[in-house]
Amino acid sequence: MAPYIKNIAKPTVLTFILALGVVSVGTVLFRGGDEATEETEYATAETENRARLLAEFMGAYDKEIVPSGNVVEMDMVAAESEVEIFDGYKTKVWSYNGQVPGPEIRIKLGDTLKIRFTNNLPQQTTIHFHGVRVPNAMDGVPGVTQEPIEPGGVFTYEFTPKDAGTFWFHPHVRSSEQVERGLFGTLIVEDETSRKYSQDVVWVIDDWRMTQDKQVYEEFNTPMDLMHDGRWGNVITVNAKQNEVLRAKAGERIRLRLVNTSNARVYMPQFKNLDAKVIAVDGMYVKEVFDFGELELAPGNRIDLDITIPKSADGNTFTLVDTFGRNELPLAQIAVAGVLQETPSFAFPTNPNVPEWKEARNASIDKEYRLNARRKAGAGMMGEIEWTINDKAYPDYDPYTFTYAEFNTMRFTNESSRLHPMHLHGQFFKVIARDGVPVQEPFFRDTVLVYPKQTVDVALVPLDKGLWVSHCHILEHAEAGMMTAVKVE
Ligand code: C2O
Ligand code: CU
């Protein structure tokens, strides 16, 4: 047995060994010490496997960002306002800076974003920047990372995003009401590739429950919504329009960023007759591109597409349809007209350093989260239910600590018959198994849809210290208790 195997825990040594391409550590280990107990052998194998998995992660994304020194400052106000979602109708909403979706903030990687935020709502609020690795104090979670901002109050959010990509922001106070009323916006952190496309466009997909006179139905967290998959609406909009059309020319190469800001509705979007490649999921580039069409866009998720409009497409329209439910629902269109353009030629922007983590299947599960519902104590026959994680309804929760900059695993076990898109603040993770069967997703995520009775195992290397919440992104479920918090240290 090679003597160096014993001190393998350091990634540097490990990388070196891996580079030699001679390791078959499993075999070596189990042949190892006759005097060692089976347990220690197992523990050693586990440690060494984790060290290898950690080494494989190195370079996937950075621990820190060096700020460029450029500060992008803006004011943002949350207030009641009116917008025109339906032609000829004013709909009362709550919005950021008077618009729905709120501002599309575009900054460059390395920029520091400074938002002077004023709460002119009749309720407390905060802003959470979904998917963005921010300093913990900027995460916008009341009672965890900051005090809620009172009506009339101000708060300055300032941070330098560590990753380029598609992100969004929304309140983290009574989110099932505040997001539904129109409080959401997007944060695009650009890298050099963003500028190479003919167009770089964001489609914010949202689902509303509206009354006949085109107003937001003002009963939130109804017992029906709580018992089922949250508030599914009767109006779906893209960029707050029912018939959003992107005008394009044949030959153009478009980066199309899809964001699901719905309280609860899950989409499986597809383009009919148009080839589109997925280049990023939840903000982060994929290891290798793949065909768009069979990936759920659950609440919170983002999918970035790379689309080349065929040369022969002049005069055509291409429709993005949702295929998640029984009926296909049209979402938005690309309409092609005009002079044929030259197609920008460059390699798909990908991240070859996304780990495969094939051996993650051999790592044990560090923390299991069981997802379920129960009748709220003291509630009557038609009483409210609450959603639980490990039998606790937030703000009560089961505390856990992930080890900073190490390979960690967790399992979501859905004991209920409902959908739960589980989101973790401040980190990206990779799905390694579903129902115990190893899966290869060539990308990281910050939100994963867990189907009824399903078990989803994920792995992560947390690079951001602090106390971070994890919750179901069906906002009614989160409001009814389906939230926990993990420490990274
Ligand atoms: Cu969009 Cu706590 O999440
Ligand atoms: Cu849920």
Coordinates of C-alpha atoms and ligand atoms in Angstrom, one line a residue:
M1 CA 0.0 0.0 0.0
A2 CA 1.4 3.4 -1.0
P3 CA 2.4 5.2 2.2
Y4 CA 1.1 8.6 1.0
I5 CA -2.5 7.4 0.9
K6 CA -2.7 8.0 4.7
N7 CA -2.3 11.7 4.4
I8 CA -4.4 12.2 1.5
A9 CA -6.8 14.7 2.9
K10 CA -5.1 17.7 1.4
P11 CA -6.5 18.6 -1.9
T12 CA -3.1 19.6 -3.3
V13 CA -1.6 16.3 -2.7
L14 CA -4.7 14.7 -4.0
T15 CA -4.8 16.7 -7.2
F16 CA -1.3 15.6 -7.8
I17 CA -2.2 12.0 -7.3
L18 CA -5.2 12.3 -9.5
A19 CA -3.0 13.9 -12.2
L20 CA -1.0 10.7 -12.2
G21 CA -4.1 8.9 -13.0
V22 CA -3.2 5.9 -11.0
V23 CA -5.6 6.0 -8.1
S24 CA -8.0 3.3 -7.3
V25 CA -8.2 4.3 -3.7
G26 CA -11.2 2.2 -2.9
T27 CA -9.5 -1.0 -3.6
V28 CA -6.3 0.1 -2.0
L29 CA -8.1 1.1 1.1
F30 CA -10.1 -1.9 1.7
R31 CA -7.1 -4.1 1.2
G32 CA -5.4 -1.9 3.8
G33 CA -4.7 -2.6 7.5
D34 CA -5.7 -6.0 8.7
E35 CA -5.8 -4.7 12.3
A36 CA -8.1 -1.7 11.4
T37 CA -11.7 -2.2 12.1
E38 CA -14.2 -2.1 9.3
E39 CA -15.6 1.1 10.7
T40 CA -12.3 3.0 10.6
E41 CA -11.7 1.7 7.1
Y42 CA -15.1 3.0 6.1
A43 CA -14.4 6.3 7.8
T44 CA -11.1 6.6 6.0
A45 CA -12.7 5.7 2.6
E46 CA -15.4 8.3 3.3
T47 CA -12.8 11.0 4.1
E48 CA -10.7 10.3 1.1
N49 CA -13.7 10.1 -1.2
R50 CA -14.8 13.5 0.1
A51 CA -11.3 15.0 -0.4
R52 CA -11.4 13.8 -4.0
L53 CA -14.8 15.3 -4.5
L54 CA -13.6 18.6 -3.0
A55 CA -10.6 18.5 -5.3
E56 CA -12.9 18.0 -8.2
F57 CA -14.9 21.1 -7.2
M58 CA -11.8 23.4 -7.1
G59 CA -12.1 26.1 -9.8
A60 CA -15.8 25.6 -10.3
Y61 CA -16.4 29.1 -8.9
D62 CA -14.5 31.5 -6.7
K63 CA -14.5 32.0 -3.0
E64 CA -14.1 35.7 -3.3
I65 CA -14.4 38.4 -5.9
V66 CA -12.0 41.2 -6.3
P67 CA -14.2 44.4 -6.7
S68 CA -13.2 46.4 -9.7
G69 CA -13.9 49.6 -7.7
N70 CA -16.8 50.6 -10.0
V71 CA -19.8 51.3 -7.8
V72 CA -23.3 51.3 -9.4
E73 CA -25.6 53.3 -7.3
M74 CA -29.4 53.5 -7.5
D75 CA -32.5 54.4 -5.6
M76 CA -35.3 51.9 -5.2
V77 CA -38.7 52.5 -3.8
A78 CA -41.3 49.9 -3.0
A79 CA -44.8 51.4 -3.2
E80 CA -48.4 50.9 -4.3
S81 CA -48.9 51.8 -7.9
E82 CA -50.8 51.0 -11.0
V83 CA -49.6 49.3 -14.2
E84 CA -51.2 48.3 -17.4
I85 CA -51.0 44.5 -17.7
F86 CA -54.1 44.2 -19.8
D87 CA -54.6 46.7 -22.6
G88 CA -56.9 49.4 -21.4
Y89 CA -57.0 48.4 -17.8
K90 CA -55.1 49.7 -14.8
T91 CA -54.2 47.0 -12.3
K92 CA -53.3 48.0 -8.7
V93 CA -49.9 46.5 -7.8
W94 CA -47.1 46.9 -5.4
S95 CA -44.0 47.6 -7.3
Y96 CA -40.3 48.6 -7.3
N97 CA -39.8 52.0 -8.8
G98 CA -43.4 52.0 -10.2
Q99 CA -42.8 49.2 -12.7
V100 CA -43.6 45.5 -12.9
P101 CA -41.4 43.7 -13.3
G102 CA -39.2 46.0 -11.2
P103 CA -36.0 47.4 -12.7
E104 CA -33.8 45.1 -14.7
I105 CA -30.5 45.9 -13.0
R106 CA -27.5 45.3 -15.2
I107 CA -24.0 45.5 -13.8
K108 CA -20.7 44.0 -14.7
L109 CA -18.9 41.3 -12.8
G110 CA -16.7 43.1 -10.3
D111 CA -19.1 46.0 -9.9
T112 CA -20.4 46.9 -6.5
L113 CA -24.1 47.5 -6.4
K114 CA -25.4 50.0 -4.0
I115 CA -29.2 50.3 -3.6
R116 CA -30.7 52.9 -1.4
F117 CA -34.0 51.3 -0.7
T118 CA -37.1 53.0 0.7
N119 CA -40.1 51.1 1.9
N120 CA -43.3 53.0 1.1
L121 CA -45.5 50.0 1.4
P122 CA -48.2 49.7 4.1
Q123 CA -46.2 46.7 5.5
Q124 CA -42.7 45.8 6.6
T125 CA -40.5 44.4 3.9
T126 CA -36.9 43.5 2.9
I127 CA -35.2 42.7 -0.3
H128 CA -33.6 39.3 -0.9
F129 CA -31.3 38.9 -3.9
H130 CA -32.1 35.4 -5.0
G131 CA -29.1 33.3 -6.0
V132 CA -26.6 36.0 -5.5
R133 CA -23.7 35.2 -3.2
V134 CA -23.8 38.3 -1.0
P135 CA -22.3 39.0 2.4
N136 CA -24.7 37.4 4.9
A137 CA -25.9 40.8 6.3
M138 CA -27.1 41.7 2.8
D139 CA -29.3 38.6 2.3
G140 CA -32.6 40.3 3.3
V141 CA -34.0 37.7 5.6
P142 CA -35.9 39.3 8.5
G143 CA -34.9 38.0 11.9
V144 CA -31.9 36.2 10.5
T145 CA -29.8 38.7 8.6
Q146 CA -31.5 42.0 9.3
E147 CA -34.5 43.7 11.0
P148 CA -37.5 44.1 8.7
I149 CA -37.7 47.5 7.2
E150 CA -40.7 49.4 8.6
P151 CA -43.1 51.4 6.4
G152 CA -41.3 54.6 5.7
G153 CA -38.0 53.1 6.5
V154 CA -34.8 52.9 4.5
F155 CA -32.0 50.4 4.1
T156 CA -28.9 50.4 1.9
Y157 CA -28.1 47.1 0.2
E158 CA -24.5 47.1 -0.9
F159 CA -22.5 44.1 -2.3
T160 CA -20.3 42.9 -5.1
P161 CA -21.8 39.8 -6.7
K162 CA -19.3 37.0 -6.9
D163 CA -20.8 35.4 -10.0
A164 CA -21.9 36.6 -13.4
G165 CA -25.4 35.4 -14.4
T166 CA -29.1 35.8 -14.2
F167 CA -30.5 36.6 -10.7
W168 CA -33.6 38.2 -9.3
F169 CA -34.8 40.0 -6.2
H170 CA -37.9 40.0 -4.2
P171 CA -39.2 40.7 -0.6
H172 CA -38.6 38.2 2.2
V173 CA -41.4 39.4 4.4
R174 CA -45.0 38.1 3.7
S175 CA -43.6 37.1 0.3
S176 CA -46.7 35.2 -0.7
E177 CA -48.5 38.5 -0.7
Q178 CA -45.7 40.9 -1.7
V179 CA -44.4 38.9 -4.6
E180 CA -47.9 38.2 -5.9
R181 CA -48.7 41.9 -5.8
G182 CA -45.8 42.6 -8.2
L183 CA -42.6 43.0 -6.1
F184 CA -39.9 41.4 -8.1
G185 CA -37.1 42.5 -10.4
T186 CA -34.0 41.0 -12.1
L187 CA -30.3 41.5 -11.5
I188 CA -28.1 40.6 -14.5
V189 CA -24.4 40.4 -13.7
E190 CA -22.7 40.5 -17.1
D191 CA -19.4 39.1 -18.2
E192 CA -17.7 39.6 -21.6
T193 CA -19.9 37.0 -23.3
S194 CA -23.1 39.0 -22.7
R195 CA -22.0 41.6 -25.2
K196 CA -21.3 39.2 -28.0
Y197 CA -24.9 38.3 -28.6
S198 CA -27.1 40.1 -31.1
Q199 CA -29.6 40.6 -28.2
D200 CA -29.5 39.8 -24.5
V201 CA -33.1 39.6 -23.3
V202 CA -34.9 38.8 -20.0
W203 CA -38.3 37.1 -19.9
V204 CA -39.8 37.2 -16.4
I205 CA -42.5 34.6 -16.2
D206 CA -45.1 35.3 -13.6
D207 CA -48.5 33.8 -12.7
W208 CA -51.3 35.9 -11.1
R209 CA -54.6 35.2 -9.6
M210 CA -56.8 38.0 -10.8
T211 CA -60.4 39.0 -10.3
Q212 CA -62.8 39.6 -13.3
D213 CA -62.0 43.3 -13.1
K214 CA -58.3 42.5 -13.6
Q215 CA -57.2 43.2 -10.1
V216 CA -55.0 41.0 -7.9
Y217 CA -57.3 38.7 -5.9
E218 CA -56.6 39.9 -2.4
E219 CA -57.0 36.8 -0.3
F220 CA -53.6 35.4 0.3
N221 CA -52.6 32.0 1.9
T222 CA -56.1 30.6 1.5
P223 CA -56.6 27.1 3.2
M224 CA -56.9 25.7 -0.4
D225 CA -53.6 27.2 -1.5
L226 CA -52.0 26.0 1.7
M227 CA -53.3 22.4 1.3
H228 CA -52.2 22.2 -2.3
D229 CA -49.3 23.5 -4.4
G230 CA -49.7 27.1 -3.3
R231 CA -51.4 29.9 -5.3
W232 CA -51.7 28.9 -8.9
G233 CA -53.3 31.8 -10.8
N234 CA -55.4 32.3 -13.9
V235 CA -53.2 34.7 -15.7
I236 CA -49.7 34.1 -16.9
T237 CA -47.6 37.0 -18.0
V238 CA -44.1 37.4 -19.5
N239 CA -42.6 40.8 -18.5
A240 CA -46.1 41.6 -17.2
K241 CA -47.7 41.2 -20.6
Q242 CA -50.0 38.5 -21.8
N243 CA -48.6 38.6 -25.3
E244 CA -45.0 39.5 -25.0
V245 CA -43.2 39.5 -28.3
L246 CA -39.5 39.7 -28.9
R247 CA -38.7 41.2 -32.3
A248 CA -35.7 39.5 -33.9
K249 CA -34.0 39.2 -37.3
A250 CA -33.0 36.0 -39.1
G251 CA -29.4 35.2 -38.3
E252 CA -29.4 36.8 -34.9
R253 CA -27.9 35.0 -31.9
I254 CA -29.9 35.7 -28.8
R255 CA -29.3 35.1 -25.1
L256 CA -32.7 34.7 -23.6
R257 CA -32.9 34.6 -19.8
L258 CA -36.0 32.9 -18.4
V259 CA -36.9 33.7 -14.8
N260 CA -39.8 32.2 -12.9
T261 CA -41.1 34.7 -10.3
S262 CA -44.5 32.9 -9.8
N263 CA -45.6 32.2 -6.2
A264 CA -46.2 28.6 -7.0
R265 CA -46.6 27.7 -10.6
V266 CA -44.0 25.3 -12.2
Y267 CA -43.3 25.5 -15.9
M268 CA -41.7 23.2 -18.3
P269 CA -41.0 25.7 -21.1
Q270 CA -40.3 24.6 -24.7
F271 CA -39.9 26.3 -28.0
K272 CA -41.9 24.8 -30.9
N273 CA -39.7 24.3 -34.0
L274 CA -36.8 26.4 -32.7
D275 CA -33.5 25.0 -31.6
A276 CA -32.4 26.4 -28.3
K277 CA -29.4 25.4 -26.1
V278 CA -29.3 25.7 -22.3
I279 CA -26.2 27.6 -21.4
A280 CA -26.9 28.4 -17.7
V281 CA -29.2 27.3 -14.9
D282 CA -29.9 29.4 -11.8
G283 CA -27.4 31.9 -13.0
M284 CA -24.4 29.6 -13.4
Y285 CA -23.0 28.3 -16.7
V286 CA -23.5 24.6 -17.4
K287 CA -20.6 22.2 -17.9
E288 CA -21.8 21.5 -21.4
V289 CA -24.8 22.8 -23.3
F290 CA -27.8 20.7 -23.9
D291 CA -31.1 20.9 -25.7
F292 CA -33.8 23.0 -24.1
G293 CA -37.2 21.5 -23.4
E294 CA -37.2 19.0 -20.6
L295 CA -36.1 21.1 -17.6
E296 CA -38.6 22.4 -15.1
L297 CA -38.6 26.1 -14.4
A298 CA -39.9 26.0 -10.8
P299 CA -40.5 29.1 -8.7
G300 CA -37.1 30.8 -8.3
N301 CA -35.4 28.9 -11.1
R302 CA -33.7 30.6 -14.1
I303 CA -32.7 29.1 -17.4
D304 CA -30.5 31.0 -19.9
L305 CA -30.8 30.0 -23.6
D306 CA -28.5 30.5 -26.6
I307 CA -30.7 30.7 -29.7
T308 CA -29.7 31.3 -33.3
I309 CA -32.6 32.4 -35.4
P310 CA -32.4 30.3 -38.6
K311 CA -31.5 32.2 -41.8
S312 CA -34.7 31.1 -43.4
A313 CA -36.9 32.2 -40.6
D314 CA -37.9 35.7 -41.9
G315 CA -41.6 36.2 -41.3
N316 CA -41.9 33.3 -38.8
T317 CA -42.9 33.4 -35.2
F318 CA -41.7 31.0 -32.6
T319 CA -43.8 30.4 -29.5
L320 CA -42.5 29.5 -26.0
V321 CA -45.1 27.1 -24.5
D322 CA -45.4 25.7 -21.1
T323 CA -45.8 21.9 -21.2
F324 CA -45.8 21.2 -17.4
G325 CA -49.6 20.8 -17.1
R326 CA -52.0 18.7 -19.2
N327 CA -52.6 21.6 -21.6
E328 CA -49.9 23.5 -23.4
L329 CA -50.0 27.1 -22.5
P330 CA -48.5 29.8 -24.8
L331 CA -46.2 32.1 -22.9
A332 CA -44.5 34.5 -25.3
Q333 CA -43.2 34.8 -28.9
I334 CA -40.2 35.6 -31.0
A335 CA -41.3 37.3 -34.2
V336 CA -38.8 37.3 -37.0
A337 CA -38.7 40.1 -39.5
G338 CA -36.1 42.3 -41.2
V339 CA -32.8 42.1 -42.9
L340 CA -30.8 38.9 -42.5
Q341 CA -28.1 39.4 -39.9
E342 CA -24.7 37.9 -39.7
T343 CA -24.6 35.3 -36.8
P344 CA -22.1 36.2 -34.1
S345 CA -19.7 33.3 -34.0
F346 CA -18.2 32.3 -30.6
A347 CA -18.1 29.1 -28.5
F348 CA -21.0 28.5 -26.2
P349 CA -20.1 30.1 -22.8
T350 CA -19.8 27.1 -20.5
N351 CA -18.0 26.2 -17.3
P352 CA -15.9 23.1 -17.9
N353 CA -15.0 23.2 -14.2
V354 CA -18.4 22.1 -13.0
P355 CA -17.6 18.9 -11.2
E356 CA -19.2 15.7 -12.4
W357 CA -19.1 14.3 -8.8
K358 CA -19.7 10.8 -10.1
E359 CA -18.4 9.4 -6.8
A360 CA -20.8 11.6 -4.8
R361 CA -23.0 8.5 -4.7
N362 CA -20.6 7.0 -2.3
A363 CA -20.6 9.9 0.2
S364 CA -23.0 9.6 3.1
I365 CA -25.8 12.1 3.7
D366 CA -24.8 14.7 6.2
K367 CA -28.3 16.2 6.8
E368 CA -31.7 15.0 5.9
Y369 CA -34.7 17.4 5.6
R370 CA -38.1 15.7 5.8
L371 CA -40.8 17.8 4.2
N372 CA -44.3 17.5 5.4
A373 CA -47.5 19.2 6.5
R374 CA -49.6 19.0 9.6
R375 CA -52.7 20.6 11.0
K376 CA -51.9 23.7 12.9
A377 CA -52.3 23.3 16.7
G378 CA -55.8 24.5 17.8
A379 CA -57.1 24.7 14.3
G380 CA -60.7 23.5 13.7
M381 CA -62.0 20.9 11.2
M382 CA -61.4 23.2 8.2
G383 CA -58.4 24.5 10.0
E384 CA -55.2 25.8 8.6
I385 CA -52.3 23.5 8.0
E386 CA -48.7 24.3 8.4
W387 CA -45.7 23.0 6.4
T388 CA -42.8 21.5 8.2
I389 CA -39.2 20.6 7.8
N390 CA -38.1 17.9 10.2
D391 CA -41.4 18.4 12.1
K392 CA -40.8 22.0 12.8
A393 CA -42.6 25.0 11.3
Y394 CA -40.5 28.1 11.0
P395 CA -39.6 30.2 13.0
D396 CA -39.0 27.0 14.9
Y397 CA -36.4 25.0 13.0
D398 CA -33.9 22.2 13.2
P399 CA -30.5 23.9 13.2
Y400 CA -27.6 22.5 11.3
T401 CA -24.0 23.6 10.4
F402 CA -22.3 23.0 7.1
T403 CA -18.6 22.9 7.0
Y404 CA -17.1 25.8 5.1
A405 CA -15.2 25.0 2.0
E406 CA -15.7 21.2 2.4
F407 CA -17.8 18.7 0.5
N408 CA -21.2 18.5 2.2
T409 CA -24.4 16.6 1.3
M410 CA -28.0 16.9 2.1
R411 CA -31.2 15.1 1.4
F412 CA -34.7 16.4 0.8
T413 CA -37.2 13.7 1.6
N414 CA -40.7 14.7 0.5
E415 CA -43.1 12.9 2.7
S416 CA -46.0 14.9 1.4
S417 CA -48.0 14.6 -1.8
R418 CA -47.2 18.1 -3.0
L419 CA -44.5 19.8 -5.0
H420 CA -41.7 21.6 -3.1
P421 CA -39.1 23.6 -5.0
M422 CA -36.5 23.8 -2.3
H423 CA -34.2 26.8 -2.3
L424 CA -31.0 27.4 -0.4
H425 CA -29.7 30.9 0.2
G426 CA -26.1 31.8 -0.3
Q427 CA -24.8 28.6 -2.0
F428 CA -25.1 26.6 -5.1
F429 CA -25.6 22.9 -5.0
K430 CA -25.6 20.0 -7.4
V431 CA -28.3 17.3 -7.6
I432 CA -26.5 13.9 -7.2
A433 CA -29.4 11.5 -6.8
R434 CA -33.2 11.3 -7.1
D435 CA -34.9 8.5 -5.2
G436 CA -31.5 7.0 -4.5
V437 CA -30.6 6.8 -8.2
P438 CA -27.5 8.8 -9.2
V439 CA -28.2 11.5 -11.7
Q440 CA -25.9 13.6 -13.7
E441 CA -27.0 17.2 -14.0
P442 CA -24.2 19.2 -15.7
F443 CA -24.9 22.3 -13.7
F444 CA -25.3 23.8 -10.2
R445 CA -28.6 25.1 -8.9
D446 CA -30.0 27.2 -6.1
T447 CA -33.5 25.7 -6.3
V448 CA -34.6 22.1 -7.0
L449 CA -38.1 20.8 -7.5
V450 CA -38.8 17.9 -5.3
Y451 CA -41.8 15.9 -6.5
P452 CA -44.4 14.2 -4.2
K453 CA -42.8 11.4 -2.2
Q454 CA -39.5 11.9 -3.9
T455 CA -36.1 12.1 -2.3
V456 CA -33.5 14.4 -3.8
D457 CA -29.9 14.3 -2.7
V458 CA -27.7 17.3 -3.3
A459 CA -24.0 18.1 -2.7
L460 CA -22.4 21.4 -2.1
V461 CA -19.2 23.1 -1.2
P462 CA -20.3 26.2 0.8
L463 CA -17.9 29.1 0.2
D464 CA -20.0 31.8 2.0
K465 CA -20.1 32.0 5.7
G466 CA -23.2 33.0 7.8
L467 CA -26.7 31.9 8.6
W468 CA -28.7 31.1 5.5
V469 CA -32.3 30.1 5.2
S470 CA -33.5 27.2 3.1
H471 CA -37.1 27.0 2.2
C472 CA -39.7 25.9 -0.3
H473 CA -40.1 28.5 -3.0
I474 CA -43.9 27.9 -3.2
L475 CA -44.3 31.0 -1.2
E476 CA -47.5 29.9 0.5
H477 CA -45.6 26.9 1.8
A478 CA -42.7 29.0 3.0
E479 CA -45.1 31.4 4.8
A480 CA -46.8 28.5 6.4
G481 CA -43.6 27.2 8.0
M482 CA -41.6 25.4 5.3
M483 CA -38.3 27.1 6.1
T484 CA -35.2 26.3 8.0
A485 CA -31.8 27.8 8.4
V486 CA -28.3 26.4 8.1
K487 CA -25.1 27.9 9.3
V488 CA -21.9 27.8 7.2
E489 CA -18.7 28.0 9.2
Ligands
C2O1 CU1 -36.1 33.6 -3.8 CU2 -35.6 32.9 0.2 O1 -35.9 33.2 -1.8
CU2 CU -43.6 23.5 -0.8

